[in-house]
């Protein structure tokens, strides 16, 4: 290993202190590799950005997108998270439950997590609420558990507040 390291340690044959250019063949090869790596990174970033844009367009074209948007509005209203945005990743989180159980059960789960959520006190005196969209739709069991937390008269309360709506 020491011999391999020594092979790369050699005086630079030609170094121009004014321009900083090096004419060492080995160093020039390393610079070419570095330049190629930068181009590759830019290409990967562009591919990733295109993929994210495609996910959003696919989500918005889905038949259940309007229902999920309304569910998100109900969740924002009940939990008080007014600045949250609904994007493709949040749609993908609720989609399996929405397909399996429908809109009424999803509303019930939202009412349940808003009604009976875990909370913790921070050292600064504020309260941390565990009622996030991600937590609600983490898995089927969690969402069903949240639906079971809803008060017995949840449908009456929800309809009075305008939270329940007819399916499209």
Short mmCIF file of C-alpha atoms in Angstrom, two decimals:
data_model
loop_
_atom_site.label_atom_id
_atom_site.label_comp_id
_atom_site.label_asym_id
_atom_site.label_seq_id
_atom_site.Cartn_x
_atom_site.Cartn_y
_atom_site.Cartn_z
CA UNK A 1 0.00 0.00 0.00
CA UNK A 2 2.82 2.39 0.79
CA UNK A 3 4.35 1.72 -2.62
CA UNK A 4 1.06 2.55 -4.34
CA UNK A 5 0.91 5.84 -2.45
CA UNK A 6 4.51 6.61 -3.30
CA UNK A 7 3.83 6.06 -7.00
CA UNK A 8 1.51 9.07 -6.95
CA UNK A 9 3.89 11.24 -4.96
CA UNK A 10 6.20 12.90 -7.43
CA UNK A 11 7.30 16.43 -8.12
CA UNK A 12 5.05 18.25 -10.51
CA UNK A 13 6.93 18.52 -13.78
CA UNK A 14 5.55 21.84 -14.92
CA UNK A 15 3.60 24.19 -12.67
CA UNK A 16 2.79 27.73 -13.68
CA UNK A 17 2.28 29.76 -10.47
CA UNK A 18 0.54 32.62 -12.32
CA UNK A 19 -2.22 30.53 -13.91
CA UNK A 20 -2.14 27.55 -11.53
CA UNK A 21 -1.98 25.13 -14.44
CA UNK A 22 -0.32 21.76 -14.01
CA UNK A 23 0.94 19.77 -16.92
CA UNK A 24 1.39 16.45 -15.06
CA UNK A 25 -0.26 13.70 -17.17
CA UNK A 26 -1.54 11.86 -14.09
CA UNK A 27 -3.02 15.05 -12.59
CA UNK A 28 -4.65 15.97 -15.89
CA UNK A 29 -6.28 12.54 -16.02
CA UNK A 30 -7.65 12.99 -12.50
CA UNK A 31 -9.03 16.41 -13.46
CA UNK A 32 -10.78 14.86 -16.46
CA UNK A 33 -12.37 12.25 -14.17
CA UNK A 34 -13.52 14.96 -11.79
CA UNK A 35 -15.04 17.00 -14.62
CA UNK A 36 -16.86 13.89 -15.85
CA UNK A 37 -18.21 13.21 -12.36
CA UNK A 38 -19.62 16.74 -12.16
CA UNK A 39 -21.41 16.26 -15.49
CA UNK A 40 -22.81 12.94 -14.28
CA UNK A 41 -24.12 14.51 -11.08
CA UNK A 42 -25.89 17.24 -13.06
CA UNK A 43 -27.48 14.61 -15.30
CA UNK A 44 -28.72 12.61 -12.29
CA UNK A 45 -30.18 15.75 -10.73
CA UNK A 46 -32.07 16.52 -13.93
CA UNK A 47 -33.42 12.94 -14.12
CA UNK A 48 -34.53 13.10 -10.48
CA UNK A 49 -36.30 16.45 -10.99
CA UNK A 50 -38.14 15.02 -14.02
CA UNK A 51 -39.17 11.97 -12.02
CA UNK A 52 -40.59 14.13 -9.22
CA UNK A 53 -42.54 16.20 -11.73
CA UNK A 54 -43.92 13.02 -13.32
CA UNK A 55 -45.03 11.68 -9.90
CA UNK A 56 -46.97 14.86 -9.20
CA UNK A 57 -48.66 14.80 -12.62
CA UNK A 58 -49.56 11.11 -12.23
CA UNK A 59 -51.00 11.73 -8.77
CA UNK A 60 -53.12 14.65 -9.95
CA UNK A 61 -54.46 12.55 -12.84
CA UNK A 62 -55.57 9.73 -10.49
CA UNK A 63 -59.32 9.25 -10.04
CA UNK A 64 -59.06 9.45 -6.23
CA UNK A 65 -57.05 12.71 -6.20
CA UNK A 66 -60.10 14.98 -5.56
CA UNK A 67 -61.24 12.84 -2.63
CA UNK A 68 -57.75 12.85 -1.14
CA UNK A 69 -57.54 16.65 -1.48
CA UNK A 70 -60.83 17.01 0.42
CA UNK A 71 -59.62 14.58 3.09
CA UNK A 72 -56.48 16.65 3.47
CA UNK A 73 -58.59 19.79 3.90
CA UNK A 74 -60.58 18.04 6.66
CA UNK A 75 -57.34 16.94 8.34
CA UNK A 76 -55.91 20.48 8.16
CA UNK A 77 -59.11 21.91 9.63
CA UNK A 78 -59.31 19.44 12.53
CA UNK A 79 -55.62 19.42 13.45
CA UNK A 80 -54.96 23.13 12.94
CA UNK A 81 -52.07 22.56 10.52
CA UNK A 82 -53.08 25.35 8.19
CA UNK A 83 -49.76 25.78 6.34
CA UNK A 84 -49.38 22.16 5.17
CA UNK A 85 -49.41 21.45 1.44
CA UNK A 86 -50.88 18.44 -0.32
CA UNK A 87 -48.37 16.90 -2.73
CA UNK A 88 -47.90 13.57 -4.48
CA UNK A 89 -46.08 11.96 -1.54
CA UNK A 90 -49.01 12.62 0.80
CA UNK A 91 -51.43 11.32 -1.81
CA UNK A 92 -49.40 8.12 -2.10
CA UNK A 93 -49.51 7.69 1.68
CA UNK A 94 -53.31 7.76 1.90
CA UNK A 95 -54.08 5.98 -1.38
CA UNK A 96 -53.90 2.35 -0.14
CA UNK A 97 -56.27 3.07 2.75
CA UNK A 98 -58.61 5.10 0.56
CA UNK A 99 -58.79 2.24 -1.97
CA UNK A 100 -59.33 -0.43 0.68
CA UNK A 101 -61.76 1.32 3.04
CA UNK A 102 -63.21 4.33 1.26
CA UNK A 103 -63.71 7.95 2.09
CA UNK A 104 -66.05 7.58 5.11
CA UNK A 105 -63.57 5.42 7.00
CA UNK A 106 -60.75 7.82 6.14
CA UNK A 107 -62.78 10.74 7.52
CA UNK A 108 -63.47 8.68 10.63
CA UNK A 109 -59.73 8.04 11.05
CA UNK A 110 -59.01 11.76 10.69
CA UNK A 111 -61.69 12.60 13.27
CA UNK A 112 -60.19 9.93 15.54
CA UNK A 113 -56.61 11.20 15.38
CA UNK A 114 -57.80 14.78 15.91
CA UNK A 115 -60.02 13.75 18.83
CA UNK A 116 -57.62 11.43 20.66
CA UNK A 117 -53.97 11.93 19.74
CA UNK A 118 -50.85 11.49 21.82
CA UNK A 119 -49.21 14.69 22.98
CA UNK A 120 -46.02 15.52 24.82
CA UNK A 121 -44.76 18.60 26.64
CA UNK A 122 -41.53 20.16 25.48
CA UNK A 123 -39.02 21.70 27.87
CA UNK A 124 -39.98 25.17 26.66
CA UNK A 125 -43.57 24.62 27.81
CA UNK A 126 -45.14 24.14 24.39
CA UNK A 127 -47.06 21.03 23.44
CA UNK A 128 -46.08 18.61 20.69
CA UNK A 129 -49.05 16.87 19.05
CA UNK A 130 -48.68 13.53 17.31
CA UNK A 131 -51.44 13.92 14.74
CA UNK A 132 -49.49 14.20 11.48
CA UNK A 133 -50.77 12.99 8.12
CA UNK A 134 -47.71 10.73 7.84
CA UNK A 135 -48.46 9.14 11.21
CA UNK A 136 -52.14 8.74 10.34
CA UNK A 137 -51.47 6.85 7.11
CA UNK A 138 -48.21 5.10 8.09
CA UNK A 139 -49.84 1.67 7.75
CA UNK A 140 -53.31 0.10 7.69
CA UNK A 141 -53.26 -0.92 11.35
CA UNK A 142 -52.38 2.59 12.47
CA UNK A 143 -55.15 4.14 10.36
CA UNK A 144 -57.71 1.62 11.59
CA UNK A 145 -56.65 2.34 15.18
CA UNK A 146 -57.18 6.06 14.58
CA UNK A 147 -60.64 5.31 13.16
CA UNK A 148 -61.45 3.41 16.36
CA UNK A 149 -60.52 6.50 18.41
CA UNK A 150 -63.29 8.59 16.89
CA UNK A 151 -66.09 9.48 19.32
CA UNK A 152 -69.27 7.45 19.09
CA UNK A 153 -71.23 10.32 17.58
CA UNK A 154 -68.44 11.24 15.15
CA UNK A 155 -70.65 11.16 12.07
CA UNK A 156 -73.19 13.56 13.57
CA UNK A 157 -70.41 15.92 14.71
CA UNK A 158 -68.69 15.70 11.34
CA UNK A 159 -71.87 16.37 9.33
CA UNK A 160 -72.76 19.35 11.54
CA UNK A 161 -69.32 20.81 10.92
CA UNK A 162 -69.48 20.07 7.18
CA UNK A 163 -66.66 17.50 7.23
CA UNK A 164 -68.52 14.61 5.61
CA UNK A 165 -69.27 14.83 1.92
CA UNK A 166 -70.83 12.57 -0.68
CA UNK A 167 -68.66 10.37 -2.85
CA UNK A 168 -68.18 11.51 -6.44
#
